Structure formats: C-alpha cells, structure tokens
C-alpha cells in the first residue's frame, strides 16, 4: 500500500544543506498498523507528510496504493490526498467557527457530494467515534479527547485507504489517549492501513510493526 524507495529530503538553509531524510525505504502492506518512533527532529513528521502528499521528496519515489505521487503537481496531489488519505494531527486542526458535524463534513466539500449526503456521511462518521450526541458542539465546547475523535471522524469521512496519525495523543491525558488508541486499533481490524508517530512505547505496542528513525535514517524495525 505504501512503498517508499530511497527517499531523500534536503532543506537548503542559506549555504548549508540540511539532510532531513537520508535514503529512507519503507514498505507498508494493506491493513498494517505501523508505528514510527524516534527522537525529536529525526524526520518522523517529514516522512509522514511525504507519505500523505503534504510534502515532496528531494529525491526518491513514493508509491501509494499503486500511484507514483513523487512527481505530482499541486492539483494531482490534492486530489490524491482527498481520495486516499485521512490525517489526524497532534493539535487536532479543527475549524473553530464550525460545529463538530460541519468540521467532519468539510473534506467532502471538494468532491461534489450533495449537502444531504455530506451530512449523512458525517453523522455516520461521528457515530463511529461515539460522538453522535456532540455534532452541534463547536471545538471549544468539547473535551480534548472528543476534539481528537472529531478529527478522526473527519479523517474517515472521505473513506480513505490510509490513516496517517502524527502523535494523535500528544495533547491528551492518558485515559483519552488510550481511547484514541483503541479506536485506531479498531480501524485496523476493518482493513485500514494506519501509520502513527508516537513517543510513547505503550502506544507503539499497539502496532504490528515499529519503525525507528534516527537522524533521518531508518535505524531499526521491530
Ligand atoms: N521547512 C523546513 N525547513 C528547514 N528545516 C526543516 C523544515 N521542516 C523541518 N525541518 C527540520 O527537519 C528536521 C526533521 O523535522 P521533523 O518535523 O520531521 O521532525 P520530527 O521527527 O517529527 O520531530 P518531533 O518529534 O519533534 O515532532 C528537524 O531538524 C527540523 O528542524
Ligand atoms: Mg513531528
């Protein structure tokens, strides 16, 4: 499902070159739940963003669900993201002026889905994270764990193949964090491919496989 071949990411900072990903190759199969761990600044988010088409490699190839996205232009990339990827971020990234239901409907704005269908799908998505009774709440009227569940519902509403979660529990207490992990694990059994960045060894143990990154290179696979 995810095949990353010899990917490099280099940032030019003035005259200096900062090698953030250094010849990374990863293969993740359909239905796998993979955790990415490693020190701060090691390149975890950069790798996630490249998998999800939010960033492009300096060199190397990225095949996602059979598509070679490495050379996609902006338009191709946003279509790819909308069709195949569901993102969950540490900081939730919800639209503060919209209700939970409207936030979940948002990714469907760009796919030509009717308002009625968008609403139905968002309601269904909210029920999957057990938030049917909070659709009218704005993000500030929700707990941290509930906000993250809304963002998971938003990630799922487009029916993606892959869920990318970058420290999804980073801003949550341990009880809400466990709840999010249980939800992600539940999705694995439904066939989603899940890639999650975490600093927490207990959370990494939910995954089928743990990939450790150090200084932009894959150090170890467990
Ligand atoms: N746009 C950019 N320009 C220059 N350097 C960048 C840019 N984005 C990230 N970096 C650098 O790339 C390195 C990897 O960043 P990345 O965000 O992938 O780390 P990370 O492993 O996710 O860290 P953390 O655990 O703190 O989230 C860091 O040293 C960072 O300073
Ligand atoms: Mg990061």
PDB file of C-alpha atoms and ligand atoms in Angstrom:
ATOM      1  CA  UNK A   1       0.000   0.000   0.000  1.00  0.00           C
ATOM      2  CA  UNK A   2       2.870   2.340   0.849  1.00  0.00           C
ATOM      3  CA  UNK A   3       6.185   1.862  -0.920  1.00  0.00           C
ATOM      4  CA  UNK A   4       8.869   4.428  -0.296  1.00  0.00           C
ATOM      5  CA  UNK A   5      12.015   3.990  -2.336  1.00  0.00           C
ATOM      6  CA  UNK A   6      15.301   5.671  -1.464  1.00  0.00           C
ATOM      7  CA  UNK A   7      13.743   8.919  -0.346  1.00  0.00           C
ATOM      8  CA  UNK A   8      15.899  11.930   0.500  1.00  0.00           C
ATOM      9  CA  UNK A   9      14.671  15.239   1.839  1.00  0.00           C
ATOM     10  CA  UNK A  10      17.154  18.090   1.911  1.00  0.00           C
ATOM     11  CA  UNK A  11      16.411  21.633   3.050  1.00  0.00           C
ATOM     12  CA  UNK A  12      18.666  24.415   1.838  1.00  0.00           C
ATOM     13  CA  UNK A  13      19.343  26.851   4.660  1.00  0.00           C
ATOM     14  CA  UNK A  14      21.408  29.657   3.131  1.00  0.00           C
ATOM     15  CA  UNK A  15      24.590  27.969   2.003  1.00  0.00           C
ATOM     16  CA  UNK A  16      24.079  24.916   4.197  1.00  0.00           C
ATOM     17  CA  UNK A  17      22.172  21.788   3.265  1.00  0.00           C
ATOM     18  CA  UNK A  18      20.146  20.060   5.949  1.00  0.00           C
ATOM     19  CA  UNK A  19      19.574  16.397   5.191  1.00  0.00           C
ATOM     20  CA  UNK A  20      16.343  15.551   6.996  1.00  0.00           C
ATOM     21  CA  UNK A  21      15.633  12.191   5.319  1.00  0.00           C
ATOM     22  CA  UNK A  22      18.657  10.211   4.234  1.00  0.00           C
ATOM     23  CA  UNK A  23      17.894   7.324   1.881  1.00  0.00           C
ATOM     24  CA  UNK A  24      14.721   6.069   3.527  1.00  0.00           C
ATOM     25  CA  UNK A  25      12.986   2.986   2.119  1.00  0.00           C
ATOM     26  CA  UNK A  26       9.832   1.622   3.724  1.00  0.00           C
ATOM     27  CA  UNK A  27       7.196  -0.831   2.595  1.00  0.00           C
ATOM     28  CA  UNK A  28       3.869  -0.988   4.386  1.00  0.00           C
ATOM     29  CA  UNK A  29       1.233  -3.516   3.385  1.00  0.00           C
ATOM     30  CA  UNK A  30      -2.518  -3.022   3.171  1.00  0.00           C
ATOM     31  CA  UNK A  31      -4.096  -3.412   6.595  1.00  0.00           C
ATOM     32  CA  UNK A  32      -0.865  -2.993   8.517  1.00  0.00           C
ATOM     33  CA  UNK A  33      -0.673  -0.786  11.599  1.00  0.00           C
ATOM     34  CA  UNK A  34       2.815   0.722  11.761  1.00  0.00           C
ATOM     35  CA  UNK A  35       4.254   2.974  14.456  1.00  0.00           C
ATOM     36  CA  UNK A  36       7.096   5.384  13.736  1.00  0.00           C
ATOM     37  CA  UNK A  37       9.266   6.318  16.701  1.00  0.00           C
ATOM     38  CA  UNK A  38      12.465   8.302  17.130  1.00  0.00           C
ATOM     39  CA  UNK A  39      13.913  11.410  18.776  1.00  0.00           C
ATOM     40  CA  UNK A  40      12.571  14.916  18.188  1.00  0.00           C
ATOM     41  CA  UNK A  41      13.850  16.301  14.892  1.00  0.00           C
ATOM     42  CA  UNK A  42      14.688  12.864  13.464  1.00  0.00           C
ATOM     43  CA  UNK A  43      12.352  13.294  10.473  1.00  0.00           C
ATOM     44  CA  UNK A  44       9.166  11.479  11.545  1.00  0.00           C
ATOM     45  CA  UNK A  45       6.720  14.216  10.567  1.00  0.00           C
ATOM     46  CA  UNK A  46       8.632  14.878   7.350  1.00  0.00           C
ATOM     47  CA  UNK A  47       8.238  11.217   6.412  1.00  0.00           C
ATOM     48  CA  UNK A  48       4.524  11.251   7.290  1.00  0.00           C
ATOM     49  CA  UNK A  49       3.987  14.397   5.228  1.00  0.00           C
ATOM     50  CA  UNK A  50       5.705  12.806   2.247  1.00  0.00           C
ATOM     51  CA  UNK A  51       3.553   9.675   2.549  1.00  0.00           C
ATOM     52  CA  UNK A  52       0.433  11.851   2.721  1.00  0.00           C
ATOM     53  CA  UNK A  53       1.369  14.158  -0.139  1.00  0.00           C
ATOM     54  CA  UNK A  54       1.706  17.248   2.047  1.00  0.00           C
ATOM     55  CA  UNK A  55       5.380  17.419   1.114  1.00  0.00           C
ATOM     56  CA  UNK A  56       7.517  16.055  -1.728  1.00  0.00           C
ATOM     57  CA  UNK A  57      10.877  14.283  -1.560  1.00  0.00           C
ATOM     58  CA  UNK A  58      14.049  15.931  -2.877  1.00  0.00           C
ATOM     59  CA  UNK A  59      14.964  12.576  -4.389  1.00  0.00           C
ATOM     60  CA  UNK A  60      13.402   9.111  -4.463  1.00  0.00           C
ATOM     61  CA  UNK A  61       9.994   7.659  -5.244  1.00  0.00           C
ATOM     62  CA  UNK A  62       6.779   7.342  -3.302  1.00  0.00           C
ATOM     63  CA  UNK A  63       4.169   4.792  -4.411  1.00  0.00           C
ATOM     64  CA  UNK A  64       0.860   4.928  -2.579  1.00  0.00           C
ATOM     65  CA  UNK A  65      -1.819   2.395  -3.497  1.00  0.00           C
ATOM     66  CA  UNK A  66      -0.124   1.919  -6.860  1.00  0.00           C
ATOM     67  CA  UNK A  67       0.199   5.651  -7.643  1.00  0.00           C
ATOM     68  CA  UNK A  68       3.633   7.205  -8.038  1.00  0.00           C
ATOM     69  CA  UNK A  69       2.975  10.512  -6.284  1.00  0.00           C
ATOM     70  CA  UNK A  70       6.596  11.725  -6.279  1.00  0.00           C
ATOM     71  CA  UNK A  71       6.145  13.967  -9.309  1.00  0.00           C
ATOM     72  CA  UNK A  72       2.542  15.054  -8.807  1.00  0.00           C
ATOM     73  CA  UNK A  73       1.663  18.726  -9.217  1.00  0.00           C
ATOM     74  CA  UNK A  74      -0.446  20.552  -6.611  1.00  0.00           C
ATOM     75  CA  UNK A  75      -3.759  19.691  -8.226  1.00  0.00           C
ATOM     76  CA  UNK A  76      -2.942  15.991  -8.627  1.00  0.00           C
ATOM     77  CA  UNK A  77      -1.641  15.943  -5.071  1.00  0.00           C
ATOM     78  CA  UNK A  78      -4.741  17.435  -3.501  1.00  0.00           C
ATOM     79  CA  UNK A  79      -6.946  15.017  -5.420  1.00  0.00           C
ATOM     80  CA  UNK A  80      -4.761  12.135  -4.242  1.00  0.00           C
ATOM     81  CA  UNK A  81      -4.944  13.336  -0.604  1.00  0.00           C
ATOM     82  CA  UNK A  82      -8.683  13.767  -0.727  1.00  0.00           C
ATOM     83  CA  UNK A  83      -9.249  10.294  -2.147  1.00  0.00           C
ATOM     84  CA  UNK A  84      -6.794   8.190  -0.226  1.00  0.00           C
ATOM     85  CA  UNK A  85      -5.509   9.810   2.946  1.00  0.00           C
ATOM     86  CA  UNK A  86      -7.064  10.641   6.297  1.00  0.00           C
ATOM     87  CA  UNK A  87      -4.904  12.842   8.501  1.00  0.00           C
ATOM     88  CA  UNK A  88      -5.012  13.047  12.285  1.00  0.00           C
ATOM     89  CA  UNK A  89      -2.784  15.700  13.872  1.00  0.00           C
ATOM     90  CA  UNK A  90      -1.500  16.240  17.384  1.00  0.00           C
ATOM     91  CA  UNK A  91      -3.189  19.651  17.521  1.00  0.00           C
ATOM     92  CA  UNK A  92      -6.497  18.370  16.042  1.00  0.00           C
ATOM     93  CA  UNK A  93      -6.593  21.212  13.424  1.00  0.00           C
ATOM     94  CA  UNK A  94     -10.341  21.685  13.687  1.00  0.00           C
ATOM     95  CA  UNK A  95     -12.072  24.776  12.286  1.00  0.00           C
ATOM     96  CA  UNK A  96     -13.003  26.739  15.450  1.00  0.00           C
ATOM     97  CA  UNK A  97     -16.035  28.519  13.963  1.00  0.00           C
ATOM     98  CA  UNK A  98     -17.677  25.314  12.726  1.00  0.00           C
ATOM     99  CA  UNK A  99     -19.566  22.694  14.716  1.00  0.00           C
ATOM    100  CA  UNK A 100     -18.242  19.154  15.081  1.00  0.00           C
ATOM    101  CA  UNK A 101     -20.630  17.971  12.372  1.00  0.00           C
ATOM    102  CA  UNK A 102     -19.606  20.774   9.992  1.00  0.00           C
ATOM    103  CA  UNK A 103     -15.924  20.028  10.614  1.00  0.00           C
ATOM    104  CA  UNK A 104     -16.471  16.407   9.658  1.00  0.00           C
ATOM    105  CA  UNK A 105     -18.435  17.435   6.535  1.00  0.00           C
ATOM    106  CA  UNK A 106     -15.625  19.742   5.381  1.00  0.00           C
ATOM    107  CA  UNK A 107     -13.398  17.262   3.448  1.00  0.00           C
ATOM    108  CA  UNK A 108     -16.419  16.338   1.305  1.00  0.00           C
ATOM    109  CA  UNK A 109     -16.807  19.945   0.092  1.00  0.00           C
ATOM    110  CA  UNK A 110     -14.325  19.320  -2.693  1.00  0.00           C
ATOM    111  CA  UNK A 111     -15.719  16.080  -4.039  1.00  0.00           C
ATOM    112  CA  UNK A 112     -19.023  17.295  -5.470  1.00  0.00           C
ATOM    113  CA  UNK A 113     -21.077  15.424  -2.859  1.00  0.00           C
ATOM    114  CA  UNK A 114     -24.552  16.822  -2.175  1.00  0.00           C
ATOM    115  CA  UNK A 115     -25.190  18.574   1.147  1.00  0.00           C
ATOM    116  CA  UNK A 116     -27.632  15.844   2.165  1.00  0.00           C
ATOM    117  CA  UNK A 117     -25.079  13.091   1.538  1.00  0.00           C
ATOM    118  CA  UNK A 118     -22.282  15.062   3.200  1.00  0.00           C
ATOM    119  CA  UNK A 119     -24.439  15.381   6.281  1.00  0.00           C
ATOM    120  CA  UNK A 120     -25.389  11.704   6.319  1.00  0.00           C
ATOM    121  CA  UNK A 121     -21.800  10.591   5.934  1.00  0.00           C
ATOM    122  CA  UNK A 122     -20.580  12.993   8.634  1.00  0.00           C
ATOM    123  CA  UNK A 123     -23.267  11.760  11.033  1.00  0.00           C
ATOM    124  CA  UNK A 124     -22.189   8.192  10.335  1.00  0.00           C
ATOM    125  CA  UNK A 125     -18.531   9.095  10.809  1.00  0.00           C
ATOM    126  CA  UNK A 126     -19.256  10.804  14.139  1.00  0.00           C
ATOM    127  CA  UNK A 127     -21.130   7.721  15.313  1.00  0.00           C
ATOM    128  CA  UNK A 128     -18.058   5.572  14.603  1.00  0.00           C
ATOM    129  CA  UNK A 129     -16.161   7.585  17.225  1.00  0.00           C
ATOM    130  CA  UNK A 130     -19.195   7.628  19.548  1.00  0.00           C
ATOM    131  CA  UNK A 131     -19.891  11.326  19.248  1.00  0.00           C
ATOM    132  CA  UNK A 132     -23.385  11.273  17.771  1.00  0.00           C
ATOM    133  CA  UNK A 133     -24.584  13.460  20.648  1.00  0.00           C
ATOM    134  CA  UNK A 134     -21.962  16.184  20.114  1.00  0.00           C
ATOM    135  CA  UNK A 135     -22.486  17.165  16.473  1.00  0.00           C
ATOM    136  CA  UNK A 136     -23.728  20.659  17.342  1.00  0.00           C
ATOM    137  CA  UNK A 137     -20.792  21.478  19.628  1.00  0.00           C
ATOM    138  CA  UNK A 138     -18.017  23.802  18.498  1.00  0.00           C
ATOM    139  CA  UNK A 139     -14.441  22.600  19.178  1.00  0.00           C
ATOM    140  CA  UNK A 140     -14.164  24.829  22.297  1.00  0.00           C
ATOM    141  CA  UNK A 141     -17.278  23.113  23.652  1.00  0.00           C
ATOM    142  CA  UNK A 142     -15.615  19.687  23.510  1.00  0.00           C
ATOM    143  CA  UNK A 143     -13.020  17.940  25.669  1.00  0.00           C
ATOM    144  CA  UNK A 144      -9.551  17.281  24.221  1.00  0.00           C
ATOM    145  CA  UNK A 145     -10.313  13.615  23.669  1.00  0.00           C
ATOM    146  CA  UNK A 146     -13.613  14.483  21.981  1.00  0.00           C
ATOM    147  CA  UNK A 147     -11.855  17.006  19.711  1.00  0.00           C
ATOM    148  CA  UNK A 148      -9.434  14.340  18.612  1.00  0.00           C
ATOM    149  CA  UNK A 149     -12.335  11.949  17.977  1.00  0.00           C
ATOM    150  CA  UNK A 150     -13.953  14.631  15.773  1.00  0.00           C
ATOM    151  CA  UNK A 151     -10.695  14.907  13.853  1.00  0.00           C
ATOM    152  CA  UNK A 152     -10.644  11.120  13.425  1.00  0.00           C
ATOM    153  CA  UNK A 153     -14.237  11.251  12.169  1.00  0.00           C
ATOM    154  CA  UNK A 154     -13.146  13.957   9.721  1.00  0.00           C
ATOM    155  CA  UNK A 155     -10.223  11.782   8.588  1.00  0.00           C
ATOM    156  CA  UNK A 156     -12.593   8.868   7.927  1.00  0.00           C
ATOM    157  CA  UNK A 157     -15.428  10.668   6.186  1.00  0.00           C
ATOM    158  CA  UNK A 158     -13.842  10.510   2.720  1.00  0.00           C
ATOM    159  CA  UNK A 159     -13.394   6.749   3.067  1.00  0.00           C
ATOM    160  CA  UNK A 160      -9.583   6.868   2.834  1.00  0.00           C
ATOM    161  CA  UNK A 161      -7.303   3.881   2.321  1.00  0.00           C
ATOM    162  CA  UNK A 162      -4.670   5.142   4.728  1.00  0.00           C
ATOM    163  CA  UNK A 163      -4.902   6.890   8.082  1.00  0.00           C
ATOM    164  CA  UNK A 164      -1.844   8.960   8.999  1.00  0.00           C
ATOM    165  CA  UNK A 165      -1.725   9.997  12.652  1.00  0.00           C
ATOM    166  CA  UNK A 166       1.142  12.222  13.802  1.00  0.00           C
ATOM    167  CA  UNK A 167       1.272  11.987  17.607  1.00  0.00           C
ATOM    168  CA  UNK A 168      -2.525  11.739  17.821  1.00  0.00           C
ATOM    169  CA  UNK A 169      -2.469  11.509  21.610  1.00  0.00           C
ATOM    170  CA  UNK A 170       0.266  14.111  22.170  1.00  0.00           C
ATOM    171  CA  UNK A 171      -2.151  16.635  23.675  1.00  0.00           C
ATOM    172  CA  UNK A 172      -4.329  14.202  25.605  1.00  0.00           C
ATOM    173  CA  UNK A 173      -4.383  12.758  29.110  1.00  0.00           C
ATOM    174  CA  UNK A 174      -3.614   9.052  29.328  1.00  0.00           C
ATOM    175  CA  UNK A 175      -7.256   7.939  29.552  1.00  0.00           C
ATOM    176  CA  UNK A 176      -8.323   9.864  26.426  1.00  0.00           C
ATOM    177  CA  UNK A 177      -5.102   8.717  24.783  1.00  0.00           C
ATOM    178  CA  UNK A 178      -5.972   5.083  25.393  1.00  0.00           C
ATOM    179  CA  UNK A 179      -9.436   5.687  23.979  1.00  0.00           C
ATOM    180  CA  UNK A 180      -7.916   7.087  20.765  1.00  0.00           C
ATOM    181  CA  UNK A 181      -5.534   4.127  20.530  1.00  0.00           C
ATOM    182  CA  UNK A 182      -8.434   1.678  20.931  1.00  0.00           C
ATOM    183  CA  UNK A 183     -10.310   3.483  18.156  1.00  0.00           C
ATOM    184  CA  UNK A 184      -7.297   3.318  15.825  1.00  0.00           C
ATOM    185  CA  UNK A 185      -6.795  -0.352  16.620  1.00  0.00           C
ATOM    186  CA  UNK A 186     -10.470  -0.975  15.838  1.00  0.00           C
ATOM    187  CA  UNK A 187      -9.994   0.595  12.407  1.00  0.00           C
ATOM    188  CA  UNK A 188      -7.092  -1.704  11.732  1.00  0.00           C
ATOM    189  CA  UNK A 189      -9.414  -4.681  12.030  1.00  0.00           C
ATOM    190  CA  UNK A 190     -11.626  -3.020   9.387  1.00  0.00           C
ATOM    191  CA  UNK A 191      -8.777  -3.118   6.879  1.00  0.00           C
ATOM    192  CA  UNK A 192      -7.444   0.427   7.078  1.00  0.00           C
ATOM    193  CA  UNK A 193      -3.703   0.896   6.733  1.00  0.00           C
ATOM    194  CA  UNK A 194      -2.536   3.011   9.656  1.00  0.00           C
ATOM    195  CA  UNK A 195       0.743   4.849  10.176  1.00  0.00           C
ATOM    196  CA  UNK A 196       1.181   6.573  13.519  1.00  0.00           C
ATOM    197  CA  UNK A 197       4.003   8.624  15.002  1.00  0.00           C
ATOM    198  CA  UNK A 198       4.344   8.303  18.761  1.00  0.00           C
ATOM    199  CA  UNK A 199       6.791   8.970  21.577  1.00  0.00           C
ATOM    200  CA  UNK A 200       5.009   6.541  23.834  1.00  0.00           C
ATOM    201  CA  UNK A 201       6.319   2.918  23.923  1.00  0.00           C
ATOM    202  CA  UNK A 202       2.991   1.658  25.266  1.00  0.00           C
ATOM    203  CA  UNK A 203       1.209   3.137  22.250  1.00  0.00           C
ATOM    204  CA  UNK A 204       3.824   1.778  19.868  1.00  0.00           C
ATOM    205  CA  UNK A 205       2.988  -1.669  21.228  1.00  0.00           C
ATOM    206  CA  UNK A 206      -0.479  -1.400  19.630  1.00  0.00           C
ATOM    207  CA  UNK A 207       1.205  -1.531  16.219  1.00  0.00           C
ATOM    208  CA  UNK A 208       2.103  -4.632  14.183  1.00  0.00           C
ATOM    209  CA  UNK A 209       5.493  -3.150  13.478  1.00  0.00           C
ATOM    210  CA  UNK A 210       7.617  -0.355  14.902  1.00  0.00           C
ATOM    211  CA  UNK A 211       9.996   1.617  12.689  1.00  0.00           C
ATOM    212  CA  UNK A 212      12.645   3.669  14.441  1.00  0.00           C
ATOM    213  CA  UNK A 213      14.117   6.747  12.754  1.00  0.00           C
ATOM    214  CA  UNK A 214      17.376   8.360  13.859  1.00  0.00           C
ATOM    215  CA  UNK A 215      18.856  11.386  12.079  1.00  0.00           C
ATOM    216  CA  UNK A 216      16.678  10.858   9.030  1.00  0.00           C
ATOM    217  CA  UNK A 217      17.552   7.194   8.521  1.00  0.00           C
ATOM    218  CA  UNK A 218      15.732   4.007   9.466  1.00  0.00           C
ATOM    219  CA  UNK A 219      17.574   2.596  12.408  1.00  0.00           C
ATOM    220  CA  UNK A 220      15.593  -0.452  13.336  1.00  0.00           C
ATOM    221  CA  UNK A 221      12.421  -2.345  12.601  1.00  0.00           C
ATOM    222  CA  UNK A 222      10.812  -4.371  15.343  1.00  0.00           C
TER     223      UNK A 222
HETATM  224  N1  LIG B   1      10.642  23.678   6.259  1.00  0.00           N
HETATM  225  C1  LIG B   1      11.779  23.319   6.865  1.00  0.00           C
HETATM  226  N2  LIG B   1      12.931  23.948   6.579  1.00  0.00           N
HETATM  227  C2  LIG B   1      14.096  23.588   7.164  1.00  0.00           C
HETATM  228  N3  LIG B   1      14.215  22.597   8.071  1.00  0.00           N
HETATM  229  C3  LIG B   1      13.090  21.930   8.408  1.00  0.00           C
HETATM  230  C4  LIG B   1      11.827  22.250   7.827  1.00  0.00           C
HETATM  231  N4  LIG B   1      10.900  21.407   8.341  1.00  0.00           N
HETATM  232  C5  LIG B   1      11.560  20.611   9.216  1.00  0.00           C
HETATM  233  N5  LIG B   1      12.875  20.922   9.254  1.00  0.00           N
HETATM  234  C6  LIG B   1      13.908  20.239  10.047  1.00  0.00           C
HETATM  235  O1  LIG B   1      13.836  18.874   9.725  1.00  0.00           O
HETATM  236  C7  LIG B   1      14.111  18.052  10.841  1.00  0.00           C
HETATM  237  C8  LIG B   1      13.037  16.996  10.960  1.00  0.00           C
HETATM  238  O2  LIG B   1      11.811  17.600  11.294  1.00  0.00           O
HETATM  239  P1  LIG B   1      10.510  16.726  11.640  1.00  0.00           P
HETATM  240  O3  LIG B   1       9.399  17.678  11.875  1.00  0.00           O
HETATM  241  O4  LIG B   1      10.335  15.716  10.576  1.00  0.00           O
HETATM  242  O5  LIG B   1      10.968  16.012  12.986  1.00  0.00           O
HETATM  243  P2  LIG B   1      10.141  15.017  13.937  1.00  0.00           P
HETATM  244  O6  LIG B   1      10.884  13.744  13.976  1.00  0.00           O
HETATM  245  O7  LIG B   1       8.721  14.979  13.521  1.00  0.00           O
HETATM  246  O8  LIG B   1      10.287  15.731  15.367  1.00  0.00           O
HETATM  247  P3  LIG B   1       9.231  15.855  16.585  1.00  0.00           P
HETATM  248  O9  LIG B   1       9.278  14.556  17.321  1.00  0.00           O
HETATM  249  O10 LIG B   1       9.796  16.966  17.408  1.00  0.00           O
HETATM  250  O11 LIG B   1       7.895  16.184  16.014  1.00  0.00           O
HETATM  251  C9  LIG B   1      14.209  18.991  12.032  1.00  0.00           C
HETATM  252  O12 LIG B   1      15.564  19.115  12.381  1.00  0.00           O
HETATM  253  C10 LIG B   1      13.649  20.299  11.529  1.00  0.00           C
HETATM  254  O13 LIG B   1      14.298  21.372  12.140  1.00  0.00           O
HETATM  255 MG1  LIG B   2       6.927  15.636  14.387  1.00  0.00          MG
END
